[in-house]
Tab-separated table of C-alpha atoms and ligand atoms in Angstrom:
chain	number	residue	atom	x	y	z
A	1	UNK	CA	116.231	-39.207	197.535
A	2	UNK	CA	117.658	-42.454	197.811
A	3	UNK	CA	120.579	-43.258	195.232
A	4	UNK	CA	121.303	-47.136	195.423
A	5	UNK	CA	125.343	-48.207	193.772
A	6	UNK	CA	126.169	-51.159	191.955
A	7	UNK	CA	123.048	-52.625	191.377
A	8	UNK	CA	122.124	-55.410	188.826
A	9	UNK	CA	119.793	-53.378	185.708
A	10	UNK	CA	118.348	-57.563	185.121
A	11	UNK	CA	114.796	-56.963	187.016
A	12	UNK	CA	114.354	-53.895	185.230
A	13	UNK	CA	115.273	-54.730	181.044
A	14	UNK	CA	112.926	-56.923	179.414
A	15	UNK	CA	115.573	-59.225	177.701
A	16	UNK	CA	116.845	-60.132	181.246
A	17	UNK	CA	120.324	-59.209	180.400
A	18	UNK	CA	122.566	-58.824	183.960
A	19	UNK	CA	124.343	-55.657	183.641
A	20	UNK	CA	125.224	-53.784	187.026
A	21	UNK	CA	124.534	-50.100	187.329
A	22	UNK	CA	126.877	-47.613	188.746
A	23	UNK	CA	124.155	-45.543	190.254
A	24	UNK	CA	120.506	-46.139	189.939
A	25	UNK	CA	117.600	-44.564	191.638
A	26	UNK	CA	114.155	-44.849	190.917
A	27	UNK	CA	112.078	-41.300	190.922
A	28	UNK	CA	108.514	-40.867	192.129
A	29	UNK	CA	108.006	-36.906	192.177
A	30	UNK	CA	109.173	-34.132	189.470
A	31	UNK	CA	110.074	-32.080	192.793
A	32	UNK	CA	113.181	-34.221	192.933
A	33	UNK	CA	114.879	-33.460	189.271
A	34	UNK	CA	116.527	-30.995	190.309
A	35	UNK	CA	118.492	-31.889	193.026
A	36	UNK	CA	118.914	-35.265	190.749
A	37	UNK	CA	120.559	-32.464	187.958
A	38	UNK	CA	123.132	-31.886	190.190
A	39	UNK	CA	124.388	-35.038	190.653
A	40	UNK	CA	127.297	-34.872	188.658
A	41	UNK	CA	127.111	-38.012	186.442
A	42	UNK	CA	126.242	-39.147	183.237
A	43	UNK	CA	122.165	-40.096	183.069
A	44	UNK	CA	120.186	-42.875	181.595
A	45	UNK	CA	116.551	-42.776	181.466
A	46	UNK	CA	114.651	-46.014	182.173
A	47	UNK	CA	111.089	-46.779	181.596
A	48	UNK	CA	110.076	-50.343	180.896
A	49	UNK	CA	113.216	-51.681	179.633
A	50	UNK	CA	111.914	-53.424	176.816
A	51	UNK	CA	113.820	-51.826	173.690
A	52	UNK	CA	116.877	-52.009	175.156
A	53	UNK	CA	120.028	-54.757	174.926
A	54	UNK	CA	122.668	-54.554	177.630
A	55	UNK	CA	126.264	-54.867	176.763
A	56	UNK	CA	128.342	-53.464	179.556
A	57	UNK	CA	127.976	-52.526	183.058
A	58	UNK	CA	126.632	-48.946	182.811
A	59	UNK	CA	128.497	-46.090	184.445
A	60	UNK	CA	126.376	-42.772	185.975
A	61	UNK	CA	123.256	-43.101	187.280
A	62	UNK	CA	120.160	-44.763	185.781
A	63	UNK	CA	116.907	-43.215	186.489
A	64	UNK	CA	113.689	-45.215	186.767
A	65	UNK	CA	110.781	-43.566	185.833
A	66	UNK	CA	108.548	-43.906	188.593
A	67	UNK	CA	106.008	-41.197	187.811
A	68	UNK	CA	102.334	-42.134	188.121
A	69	UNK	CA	99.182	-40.248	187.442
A	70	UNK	CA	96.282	-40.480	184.580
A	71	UNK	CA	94.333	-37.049	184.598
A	72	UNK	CA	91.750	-35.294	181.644
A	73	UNK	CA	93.184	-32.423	181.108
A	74	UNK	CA	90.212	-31.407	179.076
A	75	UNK	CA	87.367	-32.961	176.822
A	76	UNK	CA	84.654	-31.839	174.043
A	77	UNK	CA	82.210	-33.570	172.236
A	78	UNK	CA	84.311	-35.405	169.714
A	79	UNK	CA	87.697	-35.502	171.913
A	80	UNK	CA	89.262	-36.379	175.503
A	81	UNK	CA	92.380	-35.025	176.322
A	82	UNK	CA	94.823	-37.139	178.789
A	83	UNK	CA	97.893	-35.810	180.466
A	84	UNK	CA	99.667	-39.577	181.442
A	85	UNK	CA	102.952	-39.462	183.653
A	86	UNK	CA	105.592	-41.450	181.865
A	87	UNK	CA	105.726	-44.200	184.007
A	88	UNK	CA	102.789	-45.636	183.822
A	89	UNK	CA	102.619	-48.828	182.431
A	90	UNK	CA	101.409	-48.490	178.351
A	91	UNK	CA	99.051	-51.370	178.036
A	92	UNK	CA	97.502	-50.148	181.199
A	93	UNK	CA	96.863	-47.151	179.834
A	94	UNK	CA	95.523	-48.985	176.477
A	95	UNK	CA	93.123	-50.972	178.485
A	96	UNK	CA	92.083	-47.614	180.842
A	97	UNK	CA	91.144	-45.433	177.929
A	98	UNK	CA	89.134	-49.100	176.128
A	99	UNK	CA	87.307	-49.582	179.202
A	100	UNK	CA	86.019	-45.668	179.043
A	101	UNK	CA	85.196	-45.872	175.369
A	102	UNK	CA	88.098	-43.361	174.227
A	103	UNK	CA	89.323	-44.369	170.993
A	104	UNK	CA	93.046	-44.136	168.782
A	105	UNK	CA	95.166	-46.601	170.679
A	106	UNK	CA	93.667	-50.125	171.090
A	107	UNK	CA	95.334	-51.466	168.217
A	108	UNK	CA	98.184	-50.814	170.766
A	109	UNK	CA	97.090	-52.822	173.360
A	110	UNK	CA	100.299	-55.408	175.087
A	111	UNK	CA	102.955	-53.213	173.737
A	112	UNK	CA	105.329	-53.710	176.625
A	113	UNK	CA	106.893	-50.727	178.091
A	114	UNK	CA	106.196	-47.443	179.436
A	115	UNK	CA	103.710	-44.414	178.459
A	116	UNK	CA	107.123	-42.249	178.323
A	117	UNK	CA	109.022	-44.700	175.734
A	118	UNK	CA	106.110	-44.380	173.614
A	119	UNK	CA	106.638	-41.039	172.034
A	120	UNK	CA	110.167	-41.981	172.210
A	121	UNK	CA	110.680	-44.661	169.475
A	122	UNK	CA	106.497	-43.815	168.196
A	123	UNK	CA	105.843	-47.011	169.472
A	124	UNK	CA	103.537	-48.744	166.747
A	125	UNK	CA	101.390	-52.131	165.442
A	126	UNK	CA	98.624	-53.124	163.025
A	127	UNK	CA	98.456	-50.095	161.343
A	128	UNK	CA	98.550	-47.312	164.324
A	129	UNK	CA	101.319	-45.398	165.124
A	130	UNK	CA	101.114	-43.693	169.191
A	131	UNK	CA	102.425	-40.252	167.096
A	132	UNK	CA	98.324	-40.102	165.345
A	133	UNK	CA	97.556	-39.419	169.077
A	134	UNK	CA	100.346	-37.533	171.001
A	135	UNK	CA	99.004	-34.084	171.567
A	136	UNK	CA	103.066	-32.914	173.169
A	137	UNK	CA	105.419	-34.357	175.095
A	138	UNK	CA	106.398	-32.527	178.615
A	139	UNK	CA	110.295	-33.260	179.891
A	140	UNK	CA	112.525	-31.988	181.823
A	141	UNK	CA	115.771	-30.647	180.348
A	142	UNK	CA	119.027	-31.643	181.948
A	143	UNK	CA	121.176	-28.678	181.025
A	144	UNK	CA	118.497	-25.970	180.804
A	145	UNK	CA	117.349	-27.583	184.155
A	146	UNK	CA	113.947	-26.488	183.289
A	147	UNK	CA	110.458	-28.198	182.434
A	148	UNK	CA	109.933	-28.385	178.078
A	149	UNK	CA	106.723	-28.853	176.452
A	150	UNK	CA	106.911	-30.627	172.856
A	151	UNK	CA	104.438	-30.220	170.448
A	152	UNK	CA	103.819	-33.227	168.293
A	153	UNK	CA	105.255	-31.642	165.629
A	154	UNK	CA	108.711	-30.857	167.333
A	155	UNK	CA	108.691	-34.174	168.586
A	156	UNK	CA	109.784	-34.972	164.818
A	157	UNK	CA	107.869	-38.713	164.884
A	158	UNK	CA	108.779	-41.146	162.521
A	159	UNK	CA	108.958	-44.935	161.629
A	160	UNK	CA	110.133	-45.691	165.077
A	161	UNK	CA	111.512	-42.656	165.413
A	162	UNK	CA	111.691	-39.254	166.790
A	163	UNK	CA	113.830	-35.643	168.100
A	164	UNK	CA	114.401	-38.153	171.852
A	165	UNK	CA	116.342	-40.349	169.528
A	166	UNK	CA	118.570	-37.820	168.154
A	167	UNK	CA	119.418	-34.392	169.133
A	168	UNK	CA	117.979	-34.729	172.068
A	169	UNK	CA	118.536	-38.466	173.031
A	170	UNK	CA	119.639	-38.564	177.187
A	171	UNK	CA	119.151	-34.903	177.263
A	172	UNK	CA	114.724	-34.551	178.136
A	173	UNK	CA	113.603	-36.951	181.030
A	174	UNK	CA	110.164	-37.159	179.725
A	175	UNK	CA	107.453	-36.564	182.650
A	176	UNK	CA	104.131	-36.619	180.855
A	177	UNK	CA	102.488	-37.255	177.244
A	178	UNK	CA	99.321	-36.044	176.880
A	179	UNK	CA	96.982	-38.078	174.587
A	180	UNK	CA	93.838	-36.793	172.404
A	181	UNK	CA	91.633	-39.523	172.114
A	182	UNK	CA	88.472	-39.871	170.156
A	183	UNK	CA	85.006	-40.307	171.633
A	184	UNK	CA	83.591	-41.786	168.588
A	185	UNK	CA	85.913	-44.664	166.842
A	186	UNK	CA	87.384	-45.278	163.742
A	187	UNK	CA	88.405	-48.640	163.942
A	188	UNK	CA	91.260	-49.879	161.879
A	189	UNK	CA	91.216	-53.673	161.279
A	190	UNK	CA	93.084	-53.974	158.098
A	191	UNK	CA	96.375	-54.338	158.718
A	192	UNK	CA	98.072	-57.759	159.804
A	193	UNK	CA	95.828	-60.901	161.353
A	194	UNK	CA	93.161	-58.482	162.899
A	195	UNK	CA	90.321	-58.690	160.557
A	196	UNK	CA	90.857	-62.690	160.846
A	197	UNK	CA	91.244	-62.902	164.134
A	198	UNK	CA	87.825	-60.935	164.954
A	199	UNK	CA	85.718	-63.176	162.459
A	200	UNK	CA	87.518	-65.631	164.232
A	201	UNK	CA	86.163	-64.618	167.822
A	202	UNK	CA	83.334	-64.553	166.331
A	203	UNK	CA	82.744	-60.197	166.446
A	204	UNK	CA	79.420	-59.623	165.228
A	205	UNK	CA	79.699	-55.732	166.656
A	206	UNK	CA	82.913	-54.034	165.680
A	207	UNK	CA	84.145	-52.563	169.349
A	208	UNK	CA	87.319	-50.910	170.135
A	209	UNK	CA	87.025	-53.452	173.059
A	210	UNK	CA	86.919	-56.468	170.659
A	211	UNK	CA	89.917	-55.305	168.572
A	212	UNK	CA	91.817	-54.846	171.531
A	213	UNK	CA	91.055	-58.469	172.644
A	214	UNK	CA	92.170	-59.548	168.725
A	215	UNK	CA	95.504	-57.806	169.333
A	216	UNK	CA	95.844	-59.220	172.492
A	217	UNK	CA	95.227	-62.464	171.153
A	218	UNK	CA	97.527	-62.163	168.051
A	219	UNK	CA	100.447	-60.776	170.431
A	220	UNK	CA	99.927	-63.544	172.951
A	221	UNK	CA	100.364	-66.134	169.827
A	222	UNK	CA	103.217	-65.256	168.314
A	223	UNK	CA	105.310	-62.971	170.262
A	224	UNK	CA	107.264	-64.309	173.337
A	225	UNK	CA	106.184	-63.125	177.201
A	226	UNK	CA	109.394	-61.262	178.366
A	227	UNK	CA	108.520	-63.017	182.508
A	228	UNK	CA	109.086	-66.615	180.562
A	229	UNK	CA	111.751	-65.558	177.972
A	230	UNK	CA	113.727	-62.796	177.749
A	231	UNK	CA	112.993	-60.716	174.514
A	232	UNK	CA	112.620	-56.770	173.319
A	233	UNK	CA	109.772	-57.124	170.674
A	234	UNK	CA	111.293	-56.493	167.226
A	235	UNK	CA	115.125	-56.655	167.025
A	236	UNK	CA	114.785	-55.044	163.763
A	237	UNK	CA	112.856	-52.660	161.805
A	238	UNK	CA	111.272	-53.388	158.610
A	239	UNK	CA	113.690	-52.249	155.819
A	240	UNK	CA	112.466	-50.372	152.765
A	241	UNK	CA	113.702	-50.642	149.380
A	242	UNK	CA	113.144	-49.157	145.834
A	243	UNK	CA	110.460	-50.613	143.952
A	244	UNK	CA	113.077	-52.056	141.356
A	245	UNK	CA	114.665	-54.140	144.266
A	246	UNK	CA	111.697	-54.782	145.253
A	247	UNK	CA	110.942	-56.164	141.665
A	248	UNK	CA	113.644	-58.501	141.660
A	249	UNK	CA	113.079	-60.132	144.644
A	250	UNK	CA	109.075	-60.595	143.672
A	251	UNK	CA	110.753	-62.679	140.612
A	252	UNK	CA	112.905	-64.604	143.003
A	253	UNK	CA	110.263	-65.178	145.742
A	254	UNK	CA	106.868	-64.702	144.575
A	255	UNK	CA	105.540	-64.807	147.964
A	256	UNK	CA	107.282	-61.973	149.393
A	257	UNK	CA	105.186	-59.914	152.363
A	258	UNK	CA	105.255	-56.063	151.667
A	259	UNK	CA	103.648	-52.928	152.105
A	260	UNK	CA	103.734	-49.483	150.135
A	261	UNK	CA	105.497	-47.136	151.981
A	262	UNK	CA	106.400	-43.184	151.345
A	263	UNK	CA	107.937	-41.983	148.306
A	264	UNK	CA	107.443	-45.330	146.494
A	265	UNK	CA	109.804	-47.238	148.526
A	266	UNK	CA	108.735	-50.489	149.383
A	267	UNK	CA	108.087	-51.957	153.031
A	268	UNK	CA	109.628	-55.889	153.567
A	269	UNK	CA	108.759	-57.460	156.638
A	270	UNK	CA	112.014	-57.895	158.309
A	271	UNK	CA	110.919	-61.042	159.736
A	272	UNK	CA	110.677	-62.630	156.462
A	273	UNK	CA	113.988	-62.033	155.325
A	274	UNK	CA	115.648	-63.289	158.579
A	275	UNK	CA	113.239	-66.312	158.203
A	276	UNK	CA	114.680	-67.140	154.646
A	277	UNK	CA	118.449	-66.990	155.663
A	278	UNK	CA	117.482	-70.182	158.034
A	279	UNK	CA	117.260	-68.106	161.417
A	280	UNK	CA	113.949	-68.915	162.942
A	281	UNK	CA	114.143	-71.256	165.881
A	282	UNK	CA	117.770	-70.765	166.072
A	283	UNK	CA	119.482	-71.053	169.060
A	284	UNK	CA	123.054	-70.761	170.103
A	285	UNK	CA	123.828	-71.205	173.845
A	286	UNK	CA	121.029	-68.742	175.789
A	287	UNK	CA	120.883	-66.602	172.596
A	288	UNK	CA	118.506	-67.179	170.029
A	289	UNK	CA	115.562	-66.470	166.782
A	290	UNK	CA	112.232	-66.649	168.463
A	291	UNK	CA	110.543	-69.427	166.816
A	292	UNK	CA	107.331	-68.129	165.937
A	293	UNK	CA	108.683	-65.006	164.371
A	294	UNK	CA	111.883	-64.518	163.236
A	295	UNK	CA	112.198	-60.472	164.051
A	296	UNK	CA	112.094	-61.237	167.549
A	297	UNK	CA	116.252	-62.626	169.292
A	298	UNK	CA	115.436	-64.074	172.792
A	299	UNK	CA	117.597	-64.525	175.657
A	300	UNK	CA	116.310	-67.996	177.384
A	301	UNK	CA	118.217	-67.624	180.791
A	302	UNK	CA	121.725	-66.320	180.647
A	303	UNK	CA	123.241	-64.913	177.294
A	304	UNK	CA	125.257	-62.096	178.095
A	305	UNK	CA	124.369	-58.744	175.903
A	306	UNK	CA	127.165	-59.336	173.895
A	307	UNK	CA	125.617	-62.366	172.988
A	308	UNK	CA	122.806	-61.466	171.679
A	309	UNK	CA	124.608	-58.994	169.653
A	310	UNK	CA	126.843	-61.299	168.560
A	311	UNK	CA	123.876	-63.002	167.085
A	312	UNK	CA	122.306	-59.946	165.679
A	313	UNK	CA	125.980	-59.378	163.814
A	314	UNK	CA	125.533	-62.735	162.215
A	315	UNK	CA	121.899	-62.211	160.879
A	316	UNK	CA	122.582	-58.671	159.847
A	317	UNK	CA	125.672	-59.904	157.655
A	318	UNK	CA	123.549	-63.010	156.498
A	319	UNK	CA	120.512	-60.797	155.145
A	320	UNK	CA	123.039	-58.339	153.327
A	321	UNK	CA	124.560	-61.937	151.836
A	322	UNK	CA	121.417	-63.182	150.482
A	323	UNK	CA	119.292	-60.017	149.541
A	324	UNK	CA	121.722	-56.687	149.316
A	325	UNK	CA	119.460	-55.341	152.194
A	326	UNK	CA	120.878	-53.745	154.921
A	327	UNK	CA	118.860	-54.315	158.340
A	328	UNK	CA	118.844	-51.550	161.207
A	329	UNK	CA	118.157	-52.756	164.484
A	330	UNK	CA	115.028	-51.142	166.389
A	331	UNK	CA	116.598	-51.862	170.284
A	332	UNK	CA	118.511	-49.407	171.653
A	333	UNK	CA	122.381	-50.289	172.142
A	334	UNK	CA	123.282	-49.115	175.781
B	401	EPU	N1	106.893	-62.926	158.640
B	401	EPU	C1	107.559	-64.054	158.229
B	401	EPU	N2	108.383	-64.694	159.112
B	401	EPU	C2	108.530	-64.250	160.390
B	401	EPU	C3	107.858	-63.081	160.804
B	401	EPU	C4	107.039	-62.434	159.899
B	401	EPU	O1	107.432	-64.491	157.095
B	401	EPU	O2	109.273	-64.895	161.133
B	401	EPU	C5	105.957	-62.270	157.705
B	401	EPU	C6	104.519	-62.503	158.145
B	401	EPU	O3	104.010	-63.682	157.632
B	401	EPU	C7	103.802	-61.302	157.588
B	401	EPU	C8	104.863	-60.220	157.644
B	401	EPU	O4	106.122	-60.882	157.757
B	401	EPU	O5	103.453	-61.505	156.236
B	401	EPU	C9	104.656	-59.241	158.773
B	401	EPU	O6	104.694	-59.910	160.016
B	401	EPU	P1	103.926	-59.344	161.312
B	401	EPU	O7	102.530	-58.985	160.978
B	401	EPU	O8	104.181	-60.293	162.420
B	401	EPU	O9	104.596	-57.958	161.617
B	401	EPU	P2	106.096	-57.422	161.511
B	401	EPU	O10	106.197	-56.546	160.339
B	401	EPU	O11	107.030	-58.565	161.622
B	401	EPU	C10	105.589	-55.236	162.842
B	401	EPU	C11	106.143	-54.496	164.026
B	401	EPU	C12	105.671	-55.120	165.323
B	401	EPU	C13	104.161	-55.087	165.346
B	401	EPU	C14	103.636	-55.850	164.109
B	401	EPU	C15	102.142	-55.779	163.980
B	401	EPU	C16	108.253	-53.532	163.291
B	401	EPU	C17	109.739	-53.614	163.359
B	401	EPU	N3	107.595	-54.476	163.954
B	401	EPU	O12	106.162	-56.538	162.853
B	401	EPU	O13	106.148	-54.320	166.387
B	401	EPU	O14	103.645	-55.679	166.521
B	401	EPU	O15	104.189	-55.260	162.905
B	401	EPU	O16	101.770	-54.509	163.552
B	401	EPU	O17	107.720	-52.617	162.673
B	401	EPU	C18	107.937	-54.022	167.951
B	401	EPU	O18	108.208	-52.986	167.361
B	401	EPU	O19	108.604	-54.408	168.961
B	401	EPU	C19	106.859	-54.867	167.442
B	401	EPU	C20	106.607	-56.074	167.962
């Protein structure tokens, strides 16, 4: 195993932020986690770096998550079953399992990141959450120093959420997920731009191919390519309030995006509030409010972590000014 010291994290988060860490190595093999375990410092698991904002340089050792490998594990008439190592790339994965006719994730397709962050934060667009198709988890536990299988129900999924961002966060370096995909589809086009962009392509044959080109499209149009400028997809997540708030704000602005969501809260596009308190298009030295949608804070060469925090302090205590709503940012702090 070779552990590298002091080296910059910027090749290896999505927002381009240039943090040094202490230790960093980047694993290939489960053979070697456990004489990694006995390296006596504090661990932080890397997959894609693309939910992530930098704020400090990061002491202990950061593990890249190296581990390759697609394999069935086993299949029937209606289902496939895929064991995926954690570091393979997720929208190669998307575009494997399209291109073999195995339904469930291409309304997934160009989510950037890894297959292992995916159960993580339940990684999710146009309607499709990753948790409808995790069959378990596999890890490997730090402190038990022994491999863990999760079923999806331990795994605790919610709205970008689950058990790896709580009582277990920094304590399972996630190896594999295995997937159950569908042999026949059931296509979900109703959610978002996806029904309009198909008509628009001009779909006459409803394909899981075809709505993973839509969402490829939509992605490509209004969310910015991390290689050009620096971003982590949604800064935010999309609040929900009681329907009486929700009332009010209907009166206000008649226009206002939502969706129903559970226990007759209300879903508001987080995007649409940071829009209306000015934001989009803002920019403030290298930190900024993508311009095509408002959830999104870009870095556009060299704002610092705190920078972009900064920012995200400002919008946070504009939103709560204007509408009483308190947003929680999606990206994880490190
Ligand atoms: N909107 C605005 N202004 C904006 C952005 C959005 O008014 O600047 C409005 C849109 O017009 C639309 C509504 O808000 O009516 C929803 O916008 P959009 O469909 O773009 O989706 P979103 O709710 O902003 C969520 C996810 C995205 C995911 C899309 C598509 C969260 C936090 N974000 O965004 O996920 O791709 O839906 O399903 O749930 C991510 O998590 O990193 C991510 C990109």
């Amino acid at each position: 195993m070779q552990l590298q010291q002091n080296i910059s994290l910027k090749p290896y988060n999505t927002f381009g932020i240039d943090e040094t860490a202490e230790y960093f190595i980047a694993l290939h093999n489960t053979s070697d986690l456990e004489e990694l375990t006995a390296f006596n410092k504090e661990k932080h698991i890397l997959g894609g770096g693309s939910n992530i904002l930098l704020t400090r340089a990061i002491q202990g050792l950061v593990v890249l998550n190296q581990l390759k490998g697609i394999q069935i594990e086993k299949e029937n008439a209606e289902h496939v079953w895929l064991k995926v190592n954690a570091g393979e790339v997720w929208h190669d994965f998307v575009m494997h399992a399209v291109s073999n006719g195995w339904a469930g994730i291409e309304n997934l397709a160009l989510i950037p990141g890894t297959v292992g962050a995916a159960p993580i934060q339940n990684i999710g667009a146009y309607g499709i959450d990753a948790k409808e198709t995790i069959e378990s988890v596999e890890g490997w536990h730090w402190l038990d120093k022994t491999f863990i299988r999760f079923s999806n129900d331990e795994c605790k999924f919610g709205y970008r959420d689950s058990i790896f961002k709580h009582g277990l966060k920094d304590k399972v370096f996630v190896t594999s997920v295995t997937f159950r995909l569908n042999k026949r589809a059931a296509y979900h086009t109703g959610y978002g731009a996806v029904e309009q962009e198909l008509e628009r392509m001009g779909v006459q044959e409803l394909s899981i191919q075809a709505i993973a080109q839509a969402v490829i499209h939509i992605r490509n149009s209004k969310l910015p390519d991390p290689k050009q400028i620096g971003n982590a997809g949604s800064f935010f997540k999309n609040p929900t309030i009681p329907i009486v708030q929700f009332e009010a704000l209907k009166k206000a602005y008649a226009d206002v995006p939502s969706y129903p969501a559970a226990d007759g809260m209300i879903k508001v596009p987080a995007g649409w509030l940071v829009e209306q308190c000015g934001w989009k298009g803002y920019r403030k030295g290298d930190a900024g409010v993508h311009a095509k949608q408002a959830l999104v804070l870009v870095n556009y060469s060299d704002a610092t972590g705190s920078d972009v925090w900064n920012l995200s302090e400002e919008i946070l205590h504009s939103v709560n000014n204007k509408f009483g709503i308190e947003l929680e940012r999606e990206v994880q702090l490190w």
